[in-house]
Amino acid sequence: MEAIQSPSLRPSPLDPLRKSIPKFTNVRPLGAKRVSFISASASTVSAPKREKDPKKRVVITGMGLVSVFGNDVDSYYDRLLAGESGISLIDRFDASKFPTRFGGQIRGFTSDGYIDGKNDRRLDDCLRYSIVAGKKALENADLGGDRLGKIDKERAGVLVGTGMGGLTVFSDGVQNLIEKGHRKITPFFIPYAITNMGSALLGIDLGFMGPNYSISTACATSNYCFYAAANHIRRGEADLMLAGGTEAAIIPIGLGGFVACRALSQRNDDPQTASRPWDKERDGFVMGEGAGVLVMESLEHAMKRGAPIIAEYLGGAVNCDAYHMTDPRADGLGVSSCILSSLEDAGVSPEEVNYINAHATSTIVGDLAEVNAVKKVFKNTSGIKMNATKSMIGHCLGAAGGLEAIATVKAITTGWVHPSINQFNPEPSVEFDTVPNKKQQHEVNVAISNSFGFGGHNSVVAFSAFKP
């Protein structure tokens, strides 16, 4: 078998820039070579070369989601462009005794046509969202129904992760154990609670026999899945991957757990303005839920079957702050080095990036830590738009990166970036155009989407329009 050289070990045109800030030379993200972050102002360095091999180029051919704005990708993005808030008071259960009583709760969800009724009644919402989003992504990729027979299912895989897993099934099982004894625990308790089952059930339903597992890195989960799925394709282990994230944690134990972490906004009198990324008055994040799934294919495979190519995945990276269980490094070092690694993997120079879909959760520490990181990488911020999808749909935890990747791709294909709403009194140190309160027309050259999770997990993925 031919040895595969990691992209992080190859000589790069970015290497001279790594010497520009000596105090960060001890960082080692994703490889043996020491690196530091890059300076976008160093224009003397030639742009890295992007992948040309159609077997290794990864394209996006389908997108599917379940969201607080419904299950249709175009409608979802239209409502984001309109600056609509999907946040409301929780009515799925009695939240009146909680200090936070609102979230991005999904209402009216239906799986009709995607999951048979008997199984649908048993499944945790986390699994239902995953299956529906995955199948909708395949339909969008012109692989619905009988068309699925066009592909080699032994070379098609699923990588849909979740941060929390089947939380309702788990919570109900514990309650039954305590109140009624072990005989009242459903036999589906373990299978429907464990985090791998979203990928497993999709694979079983579709007959996909390629790489199939889950990644659980808290709120960075979806981007980790995109990165891993793309690498399976690049290494020749799969032609097509369904990848993304799913989450359904707006239940009493989920809400209560994040309340106990003191992570949530308590703006109960005005929920729709509670998520305020980069605003001086932000007081915590707002919980959301849903799923976001992409169909990722090698360019060669997509072209052979005549697939609709929506955009191109250029590259990505993952690493760890190695700093604190819940707090990010204030200086943004882990994030800046992750962005650097993603740009190198993508074959992209900093000057080419002009859109950032930020993690931007509306937490006091996290928002500015991310800003500190991106400012270290992108010294000239004047041409970059940076917005916050979470300001409208809340923080969807393990699904956040999936839903935000879809928003990022839609920005590329439509030429419009959605606003960051609730920008009333922005932090002066941000220094980016955060697209405040109103959509903006913007031709995206290269976009990156950031996702970070408890445990210090960092992930960045890069997309662009597809150019043959």
Coordinates of C-alpha atoms in Angstrom, one line a residue:
M1 CA 0.0 0.0 0.0
E2 CA 1.2 3.4 -0.9
A3 CA 2.1 5.6 2.1
I4 CA -0.1 8.7 2.5
Q5 CA 1.7 11.8 3.5
S6 CA -0.2 14.1 5.8
P7 CA -0.9 17.6 4.3
S8 CA 0.5 19.1 7.5
L9 CA 3.9 17.5 6.8
R10 CA 4.3 18.8 3.3
P11 CA 6.3 21.9 2.5
S12 CA 4.0 24.9 2.2
P13 CA 4.3 28.4 0.8
L14 CA 2.9 29.6 4.1
D15 CA 6.0 28.4 6.0
P16 CA 7.9 31.7 5.8
L17 CA 5.0 33.4 7.5
R18 CA 5.2 31.0 10.5
K19 CA 8.3 32.8 11.7
S20 CA 6.6 36.2 11.9
I21 CA 5.5 35.8 15.6
P22 CA 8.2 33.9 17.5
K23 CA 6.3 33.5 20.8
F24 CA 3.9 31.1 19.3
T25 CA 6.4 28.7 17.8
N26 CA 5.6 25.9 20.3
V27 CA 2.2 25.2 18.9
R28 CA 1.8 21.8 17.3
P29 CA -1.6 21.4 15.8
L30 CA -2.3 18.2 13.8
G31 CA 1.3 17.3 12.9
A32 CA 4.9 16.9 14.0
K33 CA 6.0 20.2 12.5
R34 CA 6.1 23.2 14.8
V35 CA 3.9 26.1 13.5
S36 CA 2.7 29.5 14.5
F37 CA -0.1 31.5 13.0
I38 CA 0.2 33.6 9.8
S39 CA 0.0 37.3 9.1
A40 CA -2.4 38.2 6.3
S41 CA -0.5 41.4 5.7
A42 CA 2.5 39.5 4.4
S43 CA 1.7 39.8 0.7
T44 CA 5.1 38.7 -0.5
V45 CA 4.3 35.0 0.0
S46 CA 2.7 33.3 -3.0
A47 CA -0.7 31.7 -2.5
P48 CA -0.7 28.0 -1.7
K49 CA -1.8 25.6 -4.4
R50 CA -5.2 24.0 -4.1
E51 CA -5.8 20.3 -4.8
K52 CA -6.2 19.5 -8.5
D53 CA -6.7 15.8 -8.5
P54 CA -10.4 15.1 -9.1
K55 CA -10.1 12.0 -6.9
K56 CA -9.0 14.1 -4.0
R57 CA -11.1 17.3 -4.6
V58 CA -14.2 17.2 -2.3
V59 CA -17.4 18.8 -3.5
I60 CA -20.8 19.4 -1.8
T61 CA -23.6 18.0 -3.9
G62 CA -26.5 18.0 -1.4
M63 CA -27.6 19.7 1.8
G64 CA -30.4 18.7 4.3
L65 CA -31.5 20.0 7.6
V66 CA -34.0 20.1 10.4
S67 CA -34.2 23.5 12.1
V68 CA -36.3 25.9 14.0
F69 CA -37.1 27.4 10.6
G70 CA -38.3 24.2 9.2
N71 CA -36.8 21.4 7.1
D72 CA -36.2 23.1 3.8
V73 CA -32.8 24.6 3.0
D74 CA -34.0 27.5 0.9
S75 CA -36.7 28.5 3.4
Y76 CA -34.2 28.2 6.2
Y77 CA -31.8 30.6 4.5
D78 CA -34.5 33.0 3.5
R79 CA -35.5 33.4 7.1
L80 CA -31.9 33.9 8.1
L81 CA -31.5 36.6 5.4
A82 CA -34.7 38.3 6.7
G83 CA -33.1 38.5 10.2
E84 CA -35.8 36.5 11.8
S85 CA -35.4 35.2 15.3
G86 CA -36.4 31.6 15.9
I87 CA -36.1 31.9 19.7
S88 CA -39.2 31.7 21.9
L89 CA -40.4 30.5 25.3
I90 CA -40.2 26.8 25.8
D91 CA -43.5 25.0 25.9
R92 CA -42.4 21.4 25.3
F93 CA -42.3 21.0 29.1
D94 CA -42.9 23.2 32.1
A95 CA -39.8 25.5 32.3
S96 CA -41.3 28.0 34.7
K97 CA -39.0 27.1 37.5
F98 CA -35.8 27.4 35.5
P99 CA -33.8 30.7 35.4
T100 CA -33.8 30.3 31.6
R101 CA -37.1 29.5 30.1
F102 CA -36.6 29.9 26.3
G103 CA -34.7 28.4 23.4
G104 CA -34.7 27.6 19.7
Q105 CA -37.3 24.9 20.2
I106 CA -38.5 23.1 17.0
R107 CA -42.2 22.9 16.6
G108 CA -44.3 21.0 14.1
F109 CA -41.6 18.6 13.1
T110 CA -42.7 15.7 10.9
S111 CA -40.8 12.8 9.6
D112 CA -43.5 11.7 7.2
G113 CA -42.1 9.9 4.2
Y114 CA -38.7 9.5 5.8
I115 CA -39.2 7.2 8.8
D116 CA -41.9 4.6 9.1
G117 CA -44.5 5.2 11.9
K118 CA -43.5 2.3 14.1
N119 CA -39.9 3.3 14.4
D120 CA -40.7 7.0 14.5
R121 CA -42.6 6.6 17.7
R122 CA -39.6 4.9 19.4
L123 CA -36.8 7.1 18.2
D124 CA -35.2 9.9 20.2
D125 CA -35.6 13.3 18.4
C126 CA -31.8 13.4 18.0
L127 CA -32.1 10.3 15.7
R128 CA -35.2 11.5 13.9
Y129 CA -33.6 14.8 13.0
S130 CA -30.5 12.9 11.7
I131 CA -32.4 10.6 9.5
V132 CA -34.6 13.3 8.0
A133 CA -31.7 15.7 7.4
G134 CA -29.6 12.9 5.9
K135 CA -32.3 11.7 3.5
K136 CA -33.2 15.3 2.5
A137 CA -29.5 15.9 1.7
L138 CA -29.5 12.9 -0.6
E139 CA -32.6 14.1 -2.3
N140 CA -30.9 17.5 -2.8
A141 CA -28.0 15.6 -4.3
D142 CA -30.3 13.9 -6.9
L143 CA -30.0 10.6 -5.0
G144 CA -33.5 10.2 -3.7
G145 CA -35.5 7.0 -4.2
D146 CA -34.3 4.6 -6.9
R147 CA -31.5 7.0 -7.9
L148 CA -29.5 5.7 -4.9
G149 CA -28.8 2.6 -6.9
K150 CA -26.5 4.8 -9.0
I151 CA -23.7 4.6 -6.5
D152 CA -21.5 1.8 -5.0
K153 CA -22.9 1.6 -1.5
E154 CA -19.7 -0.2 -0.3
R155 CA -18.0 3.1 -1.0
A156 CA -20.6 5.3 0.6
G157 CA -20.4 6.2 4.3
V158 CA -22.1 8.2 7.1
L159 CA -20.5 10.4 9.7
V160 CA -23.2 12.3 11.6
G161 CA -22.2 13.1 15.1
T162 CA -23.9 14.5 18.2
G163 CA -22.7 16.1 21.4
M164 CA -25.3 14.7 23.7
G165 CA -26.8 11.7 22.0
G166 CA -30.3 10.4 22.7
L167 CA -30.9 12.6 25.7
T168 CA -34.6 12.1 26.0
V169 CA -34.3 8.3 25.9
F170 CA -31.5 8.5 28.5
S171 CA -33.5 10.8 30.8
D172 CA -36.7 8.7 30.5
G173 CA -34.7 5.5 31.2
V174 CA -33.1 6.9 34.4
Q175 CA -36.5 8.1 35.6
N176 CA -38.1 4.7 35.0
L177 CA -35.2 3.0 36.8
I178 CA -35.6 5.3 39.9
E179 CA -39.4 5.3 40.0
K180 CA -40.4 1.8 38.7
G181 CA -37.3 -0.4 38.7
H182 CA -35.1 -1.9 36.0
R183 CA -37.8 -4.0 34.4
K184 CA -39.4 -0.8 33.1
I185 CA -36.4 0.3 31.2
T186 CA -37.1 0.1 27.5
P187 CA -34.9 -2.4 25.5
F188 CA -34.1 0.6 23.2
F189 CA -32.6 2.5 26.0
I190 CA -28.9 1.8 25.1
P191 CA -29.2 1.7 21.3
Y192 CA -31.1 4.9 21.1
A193 CA -29.0 6.8 23.7
I194 CA -25.5 6.1 22.4
T195 CA -24.0 8.7 20.1
N196 CA -23.1 6.5 17.1
M197 CA -26.7 5.5 16.4
G198 CA -27.5 8.5 14.1
S199 CA -24.9 7.4 11.7
A200 CA -25.7 3.7 12.2
L201 CA -29.4 4.0 11.5
L202 CA -28.8 6.1 8.4
G203 CA -26.3 3.6 7.1
I204 CA -28.7 0.7 7.8
D205 CA -31.6 2.4 6.2
L206 CA -29.7 3.4 3.1
G207 CA -27.5 0.3 2.8
F208 CA -24.3 2.4 3.0
M209 CA -21.5 0.0 3.9
G210 CA -18.5 2.5 3.9
P211 CA -17.0 4.3 6.8
N212 CA -19.7 4.7 9.5
Y213 CA -19.2 6.1 13.0
S214 CA -19.8 9.2 15.1
I215 CA -17.6 11.9 16.5
S216 CA -18.6 13.6 19.7
T217 CA -16.6 16.8 20.4
A218 CA -19.4 18.9 22.0
C219 CA -20.2 22.0 20.0
A220 CA -17.4 21.3 17.5
T221 CA -18.9 18.0 16.5
S222 CA -20.2 18.8 13.0
N223 CA -17.0 20.3 11.7
Y224 CA -15.0 17.4 13.1
C225 CA -17.3 15.1 11.0
F226 CA -16.8 17.2 7.8
Y227 CA -13.1 17.1 8.3
A228 CA -13.0 13.3 8.9
A229 CA -15.4 12.6 6.1
A230 CA -13.4 14.6 3.6
N231 CA -10.3 12.8 4.6
H232 CA -11.9 9.4 4.0
I233 CA -12.6 10.6 0.4
R234 CA -9.2 12.1 -0.1
R235 CA -7.5 8.8 1.0
G236 CA -9.6 6.9 -1.5
E237 CA -11.6 5.0 1.2
A238 CA -15.0 6.4 0.1
D239 CA -16.6 8.1 -2.9
L240 CA -19.4 9.7 -1.0
M241 CA -20.0 10.6 2.6
L242 CA -23.1 11.9 4.5
A243 CA -21.6 14.2 7.2
G244 CA -22.8 16.6 9.8
G245 CA -24.4 16.8 13.2
T246 CA -27.6 16.4 15.1
E247 CA -28.9 17.5 18.5
A248 CA -32.1 17.5 20.5
A249 CA -31.3 18.7 24.0
I250 CA -34.1 21.1 24.8
I251 CA -35.6 18.9 27.5
P252 CA -35.5 19.4 31.3
I253 CA -32.2 17.7 32.0
G254 CA -30.5 19.4 29.0
L255 CA -31.7 22.8 30.0
G256 CA -31.0 22.2 33.6
G257 CA -27.4 21.0 32.9
F258 CA -26.5 24.1 31.0
V259 CA -28.2 26.3 33.6
A260 CA -25.9 24.6 36.2
C261 CA -22.9 25.5 34.0
R262 CA -24.1 29.1 34.1
A263 CA -23.7 29.3 30.4
L264 CA -27.2 30.4 29.3
S265 CA -28.7 33.8 28.8
Q266 CA -31.5 34.7 31.3
R267 CA -33.2 37.3 29.2
N268 CA -36.6 35.8 29.8
D269 CA -38.5 39.0 29.2
D270 CA -37.2 39.3 25.6
P271 CA -36.1 35.9 24.3
Q272 CA -35.7 37.0 20.7
T273 CA -33.0 39.5 21.6
A274 CA -31.3 37.2 24.0
S275 CA -28.6 35.9 21.7
R276 CA -26.3 38.9 21.2
P277 CA -22.9 37.9 19.8
W278 CA -20.3 40.5 20.3
D279 CA -22.7 42.9 22.0
K280 CA -21.6 44.5 25.3
E281 CA -24.8 43.3 27.0
R282 CA -24.6 39.6 26.0
D283 CA -25.2 37.3 29.0
G284 CA -24.8 33.8 27.7
F285 CA -25.9 31.5 24.9
V286 CA -29.3 30.4 23.9
M287 CA -30.0 26.7 23.4
G288 CA -31.1 25.4 20.0
E289 CA -31.6 22.1 18.3
G290 CA -31.8 20.4 14.9
A291 CA -29.5 18.7 12.4
G292 CA -27.4 19.8 9.4
V293 CA -26.0 17.3 6.9
L294 CA -23.9 17.6 3.7
V295 CA -23.4 15.2 0.9
M296 CA -19.6 15.2 0.3
E297 CA -18.2 13.5 -2.8
S298 CA -15.0 13.3 -4.7
L299 CA -15.2 15.5 -7.7
E300 CA -14.5 12.5 -10.0
H301 CA -17.4 10.6 -8.5
A302 CA -19.8 13.6 -8.7
M303 CA -19.0 14.3 -12.3
K304 CA -19.3 10.7 -13.4
R305 CA -22.9 10.5 -12.1
G306 CA -23.8 14.0 -13.3
A307 CA -24.4 15.4 -9.8
P308 CA -25.4 18.9 -9.0
I309 CA -22.2 20.5 -7.6
I310 CA -23.2 23.2 -5.1
A311 CA -19.8 24.2 -3.7
E312 CA -16.4 22.9 -2.9
Y313 CA -15.0 21.8 0.4
L314 CA -11.4 23.1 0.3
G315 CA -10.0 21.8 3.6
G316 CA -10.2 21.9 7.4
A317 CA -8.4 21.3 10.6
V318 CA -9.1 20.2 14.2
N319 CA -7.0 20.7 17.4
C320 CA -7.4 21.3 21.1
D321 CA -6.7 24.3 23.4
A322 CA -5.4 22.0 26.1
Y323 CA -6.4 24.7 28.5
H324 CA -9.7 24.4 30.4
M325 CA -12.8 22.2 30.5
T326 CA -15.3 24.9 29.5
D327 CA -13.4 28.2 29.0
P328 CA -11.5 29.0 25.8
R329 CA -8.0 30.5 25.9
A330 CA -8.5 34.3 26.1
D331 CA -5.7 34.9 23.7
G332 CA -7.2 32.6 21.1
L333 CA -4.0 30.6 20.5
G334 CA -5.7 27.2 19.9
V335 CA -8.2 28.8 17.5
S336 CA -5.7 30.8 15.6
S337 CA -3.4 27.8 15.0
C338 CA -6.5 25.7 14.0
I339 CA -7.4 28.4 11.4
L340 CA -3.8 28.3 10.1
S341 CA -3.9 24.5 9.7
S342 CA -7.2 24.7 7.9
L343 CA -5.9 27.2 5.5
E344 CA -2.9 25.1 4.8
D345 CA -5.0 22.0 4.3
A346 CA -7.3 24.0 2.0
G347 CA -4.4 25.4 -0.1
V348 CA -5.7 28.9 0.8
S349 CA -3.8 32.1 1.8
P350 CA -5.4 34.4 4.4
E351 CA -5.9 37.1 1.7
E352 CA -8.3 34.8 -0.1
V353 CA -10.7 34.5 2.8
N354 CA -13.4 37.2 2.8
Y355 CA -16.2 35.5 4.8
I356 CA -16.2 34.0 8.3
N357 CA -19.2 32.2 9.7
A358 CA -18.2 32.6 13.3
H359 CA -18.8 30.3 16.3
A360 CA -20.0 33.5 18.2
T361 CA -22.2 32.0 20.8
S362 CA -23.0 35.2 22.8
T363 CA -20.9 34.2 25.8
I364 CA -18.9 36.8 27.6
V365 CA -15.5 35.2 27.3
G366 CA -16.0 33.0 24.2
D367 CA -17.0 35.8 21.7
L368 CA -13.9 37.9 22.3
A369 CA -11.5 34.9 22.4
E370 CA -12.6 34.0 18.9
V371 CA -12.2 37.6 17.8
N372 CA -8.7 37.7 19.2
A373 CA -7.8 34.5 17.3
V374 CA -9.2 35.6 13.9
K375 CA -7.5 39.0 14.2
K376 CA -4.2 37.3 14.7
V377 CA -4.6 35.4 11.4
F378 CA -6.3 38.1 9.4
K379 CA -4.5 41.4 10.0
N380 CA -6.5 43.3 7.4
T381 CA -10.2 42.9 8.3
S382 CA -11.6 45.5 6.0
G383 CA -12.8 43.1 3.3
I384 CA -14.1 40.3 5.6
K385 CA -17.7 39.8 6.6
M386 CA -18.1 37.9 9.8
N387 CA -21.6 36.9 11.0
A388 CA -23.3 34.9 13.6
T389 CA -26.0 32.4 12.7
K390 CA -26.6 31.6 16.3
S391 CA -28.0 35.0 16.9
M392 CA -31.2 33.7 15.1
I393 CA -31.4 30.0 15.7
G394 CA -29.5 29.7 19.0
H395 CA -26.6 27.4 19.7
C396 CA -27.5 23.9 18.3
L397 CA -24.6 22.3 20.1
G398 CA -23.4 19.3 18.1
A399 CA -25.6 20.3 15.2
A400 CA -24.4 23.9 15.2
G401 CA -21.6 23.4 12.6
G402 CA -23.9 21.5 10.3
L403 CA -26.5 24.2 10.2
E404 CA -23.8 26.9 9.9
A405 CA -22.0 25.1 7.1
I406 CA -25.3 25.1 5.2
A407 CA -25.6 28.8 5.8
T408 CA -22.0 29.3 4.7
V409 CA -22.6 27.4 1.4
K410 CA -25.8 29.3 0.8
A411 CA -23.9 32.6 1.2
I412 CA -21.5 31.4 -1.5
T413 CA -24.2 30.4 -3.9
T414 CA -26.6 33.3 -3.4
G415 CA -24.1 36.2 -3.0
W416 CA -26.0 37.3 0.2
V417 CA -24.7 37.0 3.8
H418 CA -27.3 36.9 6.5
P419 CA -27.2 39.5 9.3
S420 CA -26.0 39.1 12.9
I421 CA -29.1 40.3 14.7
N422 CA -29.3 41.9 18.1
Q423 CA -26.2 44.1 17.4
F424 CA -27.2 47.0 19.7
N425 CA -24.0 48.0 21.4
P426 CA -21.1 46.1 19.8
E427 CA -17.7 45.5 21.5
P428 CA -15.3 48.1 20.0
S429 CA -12.5 45.5 19.8
V430 CA -14.3 43.4 17.2
E431 CA -13.2 45.5 14.2
F432 CA -15.0 43.2 11.7
D433 CA -18.1 43.9 9.6
T434 CA -20.5 41.6 11.6
V435 CA -23.3 42.3 9.1
P436 CA -25.3 44.0 11.8
N437 CA -29.1 43.5 11.8
K438 CA -29.5 43.6 8.0
K439 CA -28.3 41.2 5.2
Q440 CA -25.6 42.3 2.9
Q441 CA -24.7 41.5 -0.7
H442 CA -21.2 40.0 -0.8
E443 CA -19.4 37.9 -3.4
V444 CA -17.7 35.2 -1.3
N445 CA -14.3 34.1 -2.5
V446 CA -13.3 31.7 0.3
A447 CA -15.4 31.2 3.4
I448 CA -14.4 29.5 6.7
S449 CA -16.8 28.3 9.4
N450 CA -15.6 28.0 13.0
S451 CA -16.9 25.6 15.7
F452 CA -15.5 25.1 19.2
G453 CA -16.6 22.9 22.0
F454 CA -16.2 22.2 25.7
G455 CA -13.0 20.4 26.3
G456 CA -11.1 22.9 24.2
H457 CA -12.0 21.2 20.9
N458 CA -11.5 23.6 17.9
S459 CA -12.5 23.0 14.3
V460 CA -12.4 25.1 11.2
V461 CA -13.6 24.2 7.6
A462 CA -13.2 26.1 4.4
F463 CA -15.5 26.3 1.4
S464 CA -15.7 28.1 -1.9
A465 CA -17.6 28.2 -5.1
F466 CA -16.8 25.2 -7.3
K467 CA -14.6 26.1 -10.2
P468 CA -13.8 23.3 -12.7

